Amino acid sequence: MSLQLLVYHNNSAVFFPLFVHGVELNLQTGGTLQELLCDQLAIAPRILEDRLQTIMLNGKAVDDPGNIIVQPNDTLALSAAMPGLAGAIMRKKGRYAVLRSQINLSGNCREPQDSPIMKNRITIKLFNLITRELGPQLLDRGVFVKTANLQEMFQKRCLSIKKDCSQVLLNKKRIVLKKFGFKQIMEKIKKQEYIFLQVKT
Amino acid sequence: MDKILRINMGGLKGPEVAIDTLGDYAGLGGRAMTSTIVAGEVPPLCHPLGKNNKLVIAPGMLSGSAAVMSGRISVGCKSPLTGGIKEANSGGQGAQVLARLGYAAIILEGKPLDDTLYKIIINQNGVTITPANELKMLGNYDLVSIINKEYGAKVACISIGPAGEMKMSAATVAFTDMEQRPTRHAGRGGVGAVMGAKGVKIIIMDDAGLKMRAPADLEKFRIANKLFSEGLKKHSVTGEGLPTFGTNVLTGVINEAGAFPTNNFSTGRFEGAAKISGEALAELENSRGGEGSATHGCHKGCIIRCSGTFTDKEGNFLTKQPEYETVWAHGANCGIDDLDTIAMLDRMDDDFGLDTIEMGATIGVAMEAGLAEFGDSKAAINLVKEVGKGTPLGRILGNGAAVTGQVFGVERVPVVKKQSMPAYDPRAVQGIAVTYATSPMGADHTAGYAVTANILGVGGNVDPLKPEGQVELSRNLQIATAAIDSTGMCLFIAFAILDQPETFQALVDLIGSFSGQKFTADDLTALGKSVLEKEIDFNIRAGFTAKDDRLPEFFSDEPLAPHDVVFKVSDEELDQVFNW
Ligand code: SF4
């Protein structure tokens, strides 16, 4: 099932909490993490270099994304720089990386796969300021979210979502929000484990 | 800051006040001051609650001046929790006001002859001490509101809650913030119990009529202060991340890394982490209190403003923004994923005068002992209420995780030198664990917090790719932290001075232009090292040995999910940390 929303004024921020739980995308696996970030997710090199200070794959810290091969069902977490010693330790290529040697992913020793490379589900979590940088483009492209997470979000932020939405499509059919609110939408999708959510601005 | 206020609480006719010159303590501030006095004047084998212990309260070297971020204050003594030396650090208005009153330190010494409780009033006319038994067993919030009615709403207060009066080892010393709320605490090591043992409920400081401390070289100081401020504002951590999300910005990533101790350190990931994350907390605060509620300073002159204001569901102020450590301790560590519960526990801790880290760890141990289920919010609140009331159970809990674990026969007790471990599991982040194990303060997240060691050039250049680097880095970080703690600067400046050499230079210039003496990075390093040396020496004389620099056994035996890692740094390596 899919849910498409058109929101005003570049304002998709209300959906950002979904990224802390993690969203899923169909992406090509078998290539390097660097390729996935730059080519498939279209993250600008400047953001990758300067803003994206912590990268974790399956809970392990990555210092060199060019040296890591992405596998199906991997979970990728991205964060901006964080404070304190822990923030410094988790930083990619930081001088305190040795303090997390137990959870470093310093090359997962797999050769890049020959083509064809399959599209597979990858979970992506965005934290803190990185959500502002990358969230809108991922929402625009569309992500799979757990229906339970979406439900919780609609419950908490129903009013502001309604206020910001100019158009809603459920399974490509237009919905008039005045007649058919989010409660009814959630009723329709509640049996699905995941829903494809696209938020365009 | 050219004098020291000494108050002998054990005088035959009541408290005796003496105002000393600085003497050998000239030029010291913050942790350098507290640790030098404690190491030099307190017999290491004394009882922490007895007449020979001293409570030292010292603003930082730059406090009371116009230097941004300089409002941190240190509280030192022999700790009733660890039995070793202690420096606990706090924000709030206390540092600025005490420094403007001209005091480089307040020393409370001796022991009252009876159980009279006192209040101390300090203003430009001098020091007055009066009995204040009517304030007995008041929570910090009620206490400050009574004081405000009597002394006005511009004073700064240093106080203890019921936990301090009951001399509990988890008791804090509270400092009021800019809004006259007792939200800032010198939290660790039971410093509040020592203030309680001295019979002092509250110190009221009024700097009306006094000016900011003036720098020796005003022009250089102004330039350095401007450059320093600009450096903090332009850095993404100090200029964006901390103001937007506060310290709780760490929850998401630390949880993802499997280093977020959950259910009393039994696993490294908490399912409810997203619900208590910095992102969720900031959103909740802004939605209830209005945009901007998640950004607030704890004292005048803070420009990072990592704090915030937590409003309850009805729109009333409940507490300041709970810190990452608090969110973890009362949240994940107790299996609780509800921010309202965590904020309520934070408020109760502040009111009773309790260390949120120690209490969260203690409730976790109590839950493991079967006193409550993990995740039971109501039970957690009730357990902290027991502490506030001082019931027999509350007295046990209020003395911390080590005592609670011992009383209830729990083996998994996350302490070093009897002090509870903060919010990073040492099995996943072993480098932090080296600091937890070896810090003279006991397990302490801020002991190696100043990630500036390389800039300071402490210990030369460590190869970060070599595992042995963990030991050397931990040593260097502890030296750098001790130095920053002495300046009165908030430790959160560390990231900006790590990344921006010009910001670090501005800090050095700020100190130099203020004191009028040439000050270099080497001086800062030497200061940090000398502070640590004194602290370690005190602990050795108090009976500590290398065996105290160890983590509890379970960290080496129980693999931590999801990465199934155990703590592997050897005892021999740990013993090298202070082998300089
Ligand atoms: S950054 Fe935070 S802890 Fe530091 S002085 Fe400001 S409000 Fe206080």
PDB file of C-alpha atoms in Angstrom, chain B residues 255-402:
ATOM      1  CA  ASN B 255      21.759   2.995  21.261  1.00  0.00           C
ATOM      2  CA  GLU B 256      22.497   2.125  17.652  1.00  0.00           C
ATOM      3  CA  ALA B 257      26.075   1.330  18.652  1.00  0.00           C
ATOM      4  CA  GLY B 258      24.770  -1.152  21.213  1.00  0.00           C
ATOM      5  CA  ALA B 259      26.408   0.860  23.973  1.00  0.00           C
ATOM      6  CA  PHE B 260      23.227   2.157  25.664  1.00  0.00           C
ATOM      7  CA  PRO B 261      23.038   0.229  28.940  1.00  0.00           C
ATOM      8  CA  THR B 262      19.543  -1.160  29.263  1.00  0.00           C
ATOM      9  CA  ASN B 263      17.736  -2.884  32.146  1.00  0.00           C
ATOM     10  CA  ASN B 264      20.641  -2.548  34.563  1.00  0.00           C
ATOM     11  CA  PHE B 265      23.392  -3.138  32.007  1.00  0.00           C
ATOM     12  CA  SER B 266      21.920  -6.437  30.835  1.00  0.00           C
ATOM     13  CA  THR B 267      21.848  -5.464  27.151  1.00  0.00           C
ATOM     14  CA  GLY B 268      23.194  -2.666  24.972  1.00  0.00           C
ATOM     15  CA  ARG B 269      20.093  -1.622  23.058  1.00  0.00           C
ATOM     16  CA  PHE B 270      16.808  -0.251  24.307  1.00  0.00           C
ATOM     17  CA  GLU B 271      13.719  -0.843  22.219  1.00  0.00           C
ATOM     18  CA  GLY B 272      12.128   2.369  23.410  1.00  0.00           C
ATOM     19  CA  ALA B 273      15.150   4.551  22.595  1.00  0.00           C
ATOM     20  CA  ALA B 274      13.394   6.499  19.825  1.00  0.00           C
ATOM     21  CA  LYS B 275      10.695   7.557  22.299  1.00  0.00           C
ATOM     22  CA  ILE B 276      13.198   9.090  24.710  1.00  0.00           C
ATOM     23  CA  SER B 277      15.703  10.391  22.154  1.00  0.00           C
ATOM     24  CA  GLY B 278      16.940  13.972  21.999  1.00  0.00           C
ATOM     25  CA  GLU B 279      14.838  14.447  18.899  1.00  0.00           C
ATOM     26  CA  ALA B 280      11.673  13.315  20.709  1.00  0.00           C
ATOM     27  CA  LEU B 281      12.499  15.347  23.814  1.00  0.00           C
ATOM     28  CA  ALA B 282      13.120  18.564  21.872  1.00  0.00           C
ATOM     29  CA  GLU B 283       9.916  18.088  19.891  1.00  0.00           C
ATOM     30  CA  LEU B 284       7.890  17.496  23.045  1.00  0.00           C
ATOM     31  CA  GLU B 285       9.363  20.522  24.834  1.00  0.00           C
ATOM     32  CA  ASN B 286       8.809  22.807  21.857  1.00  0.00           C
ATOM     33  CA  SER B 287       5.285  21.565  21.263  1.00  0.00           C
ATOM     34  CA  ARG B 288       4.233  22.039  24.896  1.00  0.00           C
ATOM     35  CA  GLY B 289       6.208  25.117  25.821  1.00  0.00           C
ATOM     36  CA  GLY B 290       6.420  26.869  22.470  1.00  0.00           C
ATOM     37  CA  GLU B 291       9.207  26.952  19.894  1.00  0.00           C
ATOM     38  CA  GLY B 292      12.566  27.612  21.566  1.00  0.00           C
ATOM     39  CA  SER B 293      11.734  25.743  24.779  1.00  0.00           C
ATOM     40  CA  ALA B 294      14.397  23.167  24.010  1.00  0.00           C
ATOM     41  CA  THR B 295      17.155  25.806  24.027  1.00  0.00           C
ATOM     42  CA  HIS B 296      18.174  27.416  27.281  1.00  0.00           C
ATOM     43  CA  GLY B 297      21.288  28.392  29.217  1.00  0.00           C
ATOM     44  CA  CYS B 298      21.955  27.327  32.791  1.00  0.00           C
ATOM     45  CA  HIS B 299      23.700  30.593  33.662  1.00  0.00           C
ATOM     46  CA  LYS B 300      24.159  34.099  32.334  1.00  0.00           C
ATOM     47  CA  GLY B 301      26.941  34.117  29.789  1.00  0.00           C
ATOM     48  CA  CYS B 302      26.283  30.648  28.385  1.00  0.00           C
ATOM     49  CA  ILE B 303      25.984  30.994  24.632  1.00  0.00           C
ATOM     50  CA  ILE B 304      25.767  27.293  23.759  1.00  0.00           C
ATOM     51  CA  ARG B 305      22.544  26.836  25.710  1.00  0.00           C
ATOM     52  CA  CYS B 306      22.362  23.053  25.752  1.00  0.00           C
ATOM     53  CA  SER B 307      19.530  22.986  28.245  1.00  0.00           C
ATOM     54  CA  GLY B 308      15.788  23.437  27.857  1.00  0.00           C
ATOM     55  CA  THR B 309      12.530  23.669  29.746  1.00  0.00           C
ATOM     56  CA  PHE B 310      10.270  20.681  30.289  1.00  0.00           C
ATOM     57  CA  THR B 311       6.599  21.530  30.623  1.00  0.00           C
ATOM     58  CA  ASP B 312       4.063  18.981  31.813  1.00  0.00           C
ATOM     59  CA  LYS B 313       0.898  17.975  29.965  1.00  0.00           C
ATOM     60  CA  GLU B 314      -1.035  20.798  31.620  1.00  0.00           C
ATOM     61  CA  GLY B 315       1.471  23.389  30.465  1.00  0.00           C
ATOM     62  CA  ASN B 316       3.204  23.961  33.820  1.00  0.00           C
ATOM     63  CA  PHE B 317       6.944  24.022  34.348  1.00  0.00           C
ATOM     64  CA  LEU B 318       8.066  20.627  35.618  1.00  0.00           C
ATOM     65  CA  THR B 319      11.841  20.576  35.345  1.00  0.00           C
ATOM     66  CA  LYS B 320      14.771  21.622  33.206  1.00  0.00           C
ATOM     67  CA  GLN B 321      15.480  19.525  30.143  1.00  0.00           C
ATOM     68  CA  PRO B 322      16.661  16.176  31.455  1.00  0.00           C
ATOM     69  CA  GLU B 323      20.268  15.540  30.416  1.00  0.00           C
ATOM     70  CA  TYR B 324      21.350  12.543  28.358  1.00  0.00           C
ATOM     71  CA  GLU B 325      22.682  10.887  31.491  1.00  0.00           C
ATOM     72  CA  THR B 326      19.367  11.345  33.281  1.00  0.00           C
ATOM     73  CA  VAL B 327      17.311  10.169  30.329  1.00  0.00           C
ATOM     74  CA  TRP B 328      19.457   7.066  30.200  1.00  0.00           C
ATOM     75  CA  ALA B 329      19.616   6.438  33.961  1.00  0.00           C
ATOM     76  CA  HIS B 330      15.911   6.799  34.684  1.00  0.00           C
ATOM     77  CA  GLY B 331      14.923   5.664  31.187  1.00  0.00           C
ATOM     78  CA  ALA B 332      16.690   2.820  29.389  1.00  0.00           C
ATOM     79  CA  ASN B 333      18.531   1.606  32.449  1.00  0.00           C
ATOM     80  CA  CYS B 334      15.169   1.040  34.154  1.00  0.00           C
ATOM     81  CA  GLY B 335      13.364  -0.023  30.969  1.00  0.00           C
ATOM     82  CA  ILE B 336      11.254   3.165  30.995  1.00  0.00           C
ATOM     83  CA  ASP B 337      10.411   4.773  27.644  1.00  0.00           C
ATOM     84  CA  ASP B 338       8.162   7.602  28.810  1.00  0.00           C
ATOM     85  CA  LEU B 339       9.598  11.115  28.826  1.00  0.00           C
ATOM     86  CA  ASP B 340       6.986  12.408  31.282  1.00  0.00           C
ATOM     87  CA  THR B 341       8.052   9.802  33.832  1.00  0.00           C
ATOM     88  CA  ILE B 342      11.723  10.570  33.276  1.00  0.00           C
ATOM     89  CA  ALA B 343      11.079  14.302  33.676  1.00  0.00           C
ATOM     90  CA  MET B 344       9.107  13.670  36.872  1.00  0.00           C
ATOM     91  CA  LEU B 345      11.989  11.621  38.281  1.00  0.00           C
ATOM     92  CA  ASP B 346      14.394  14.389  37.317  1.00  0.00           C
ATOM     93  CA  ARG B 347      12.221  16.909  39.165  1.00  0.00           C
ATOM     94  CA  MET B 348      12.044  14.684  42.247  1.00  0.00           C
ATOM     95  CA  ASP B 349      15.801  14.141  42.224  1.00  0.00           C
ATOM     96  CA  ASP B 350      16.384  17.897  42.005  1.00  0.00           C
ATOM     97  CA  ASP B 351      13.889  18.547  44.768  1.00  0.00           C
ATOM     98  CA  PHE B 352      15.181  15.892  47.175  1.00  0.00           C
ATOM     99  CA  GLY B 353      18.740  16.760  46.141  1.00  0.00           C
ATOM    100  CA  LEU B 354      19.788  13.469  44.557  1.00  0.00           C
ATOM    101  CA  ASP B 355      22.228  12.555  41.800  1.00  0.00           C
ATOM    102  CA  THR B 356      20.186  11.432  38.792  1.00  0.00           C
ATOM    103  CA  ILE B 357      22.904   9.045  37.571  1.00  0.00           C
ATOM    104  CA  GLU B 358      23.296   7.398  40.971  1.00  0.00           C
ATOM    105  CA  MET B 359      19.531   7.164  41.469  1.00  0.00           C
ATOM    106  CA  GLY B 360      18.843   5.755  38.003  1.00  0.00           C
ATOM    107  CA  ALA B 361      21.556   3.146  38.462  1.00  0.00           C
ATOM    108  CA  THR B 362      20.230   2.355  41.945  1.00  0.00           C
ATOM    109  CA  ILE B 363      16.640   1.905  40.753  1.00  0.00           C
ATOM    110  CA  GLY B 364      18.023  -0.361  38.008  1.00  0.00           C
ATOM    111  CA  VAL B 365      19.751  -2.508  40.641  1.00  0.00           C
ATOM    112  CA  ALA B 366      16.572  -2.468  42.773  1.00  0.00           C
ATOM    113  CA  MET B 367      14.564  -3.647  39.768  1.00  0.00           C
ATOM    114  CA  GLU B 368      17.044  -6.433  39.193  1.00  0.00           C
ATOM    115  CA  ALA B 369      16.620  -7.345  42.855  1.00  0.00           C
ATOM    116  CA  GLY B 370      12.893  -7.750  42.248  1.00  0.00           C
ATOM    117  CA  LEU B 371      11.698  -4.631  44.066  1.00  0.00           C
ATOM    118  CA  ALA B 372       9.930  -3.598  40.860  1.00  0.00           C
ATOM    119  CA  GLU B 373       9.615  -4.709  37.240  1.00  0.00           C
ATOM    120  CA  PHE B 374      11.816  -3.114  34.607  1.00  0.00           C
ATOM    121  CA  GLY B 375       9.671  -0.600  32.756  1.00  0.00           C
ATOM    122  CA  ASP B 376       7.332   0.068  35.665  1.00  0.00           C
ATOM    123  CA  SER B 377       7.189   3.871  35.753  1.00  0.00           C
ATOM    124  CA  LYS B 378       4.960   4.111  38.802  1.00  0.00           C
ATOM    125  CA  ALA B 379       7.183   1.810  40.819  1.00  0.00           C
ATOM    126  CA  ALA B 380      10.264   3.847  39.884  1.00  0.00           C
ATOM    127  CA  ILE B 381       8.567   7.037  41.052  1.00  0.00           C
ATOM    128  CA  ASN B 382       7.497   5.347  44.292  1.00  0.00           C
ATOM    129  CA  LEU B 383      11.021   4.122  44.993  1.00  0.00           C
ATOM    130  CA  VAL B 384      12.408   7.649  44.646  1.00  0.00           C
ATOM    131  CA  LYS B 385       9.592   8.893  46.917  1.00  0.00           C
ATOM    132  CA  GLU B 386      10.815   6.433  49.561  1.00  0.00           C
ATOM    133  CA  VAL B 387      14.202   8.105  49.365  1.00  0.00           C
ATOM    134  CA  GLY B 388      12.692  11.555  49.789  1.00  0.00           C
ATOM    135  CA  LYS B 389      10.735  10.404  52.818  1.00  0.00           C
ATOM    136  CA  GLY B 390      13.730   8.656  54.320  1.00  0.00           C
ATOM    137  CA  THR B 391      11.975   5.343  54.974  1.00  0.00           C
ATOM    138  CA  PRO B 392      14.281   2.432  55.791  1.00  0.00           C
ATOM    139  CA  LEU B 393      14.125   1.306  52.152  1.00  0.00           C
ATOM    140  CA  GLY B 394      14.662   4.894  51.017  1.00  0.00           C
ATOM    141  CA  ARG B 395      17.751   5.186  53.200  1.00  0.00           C
ATOM    142  CA  ILE B 396      19.224   2.138  51.487  1.00  0.00           C
ATOM    143  CA  LEU B 397      18.431   3.392  47.982  1.00  0.00           C
ATOM    144  CA  GLY B 398      19.641   6.898  48.789  1.00  0.00           C
ATOM    145  CA  ASN B 399      23.052   5.523  49.545  1.00  0.00           C
ATOM    146  CA  GLY B 400      23.492   4.407  45.980  1.00  0.00           C
ATOM    147  CA  ALA B 401      23.767   1.370  43.773  1.00  0.00           C
ATOM    148  CA  ALA B 402      26.693  -0.278  45.581  1.00  0.00           C
TER     149      ALA B 402
END
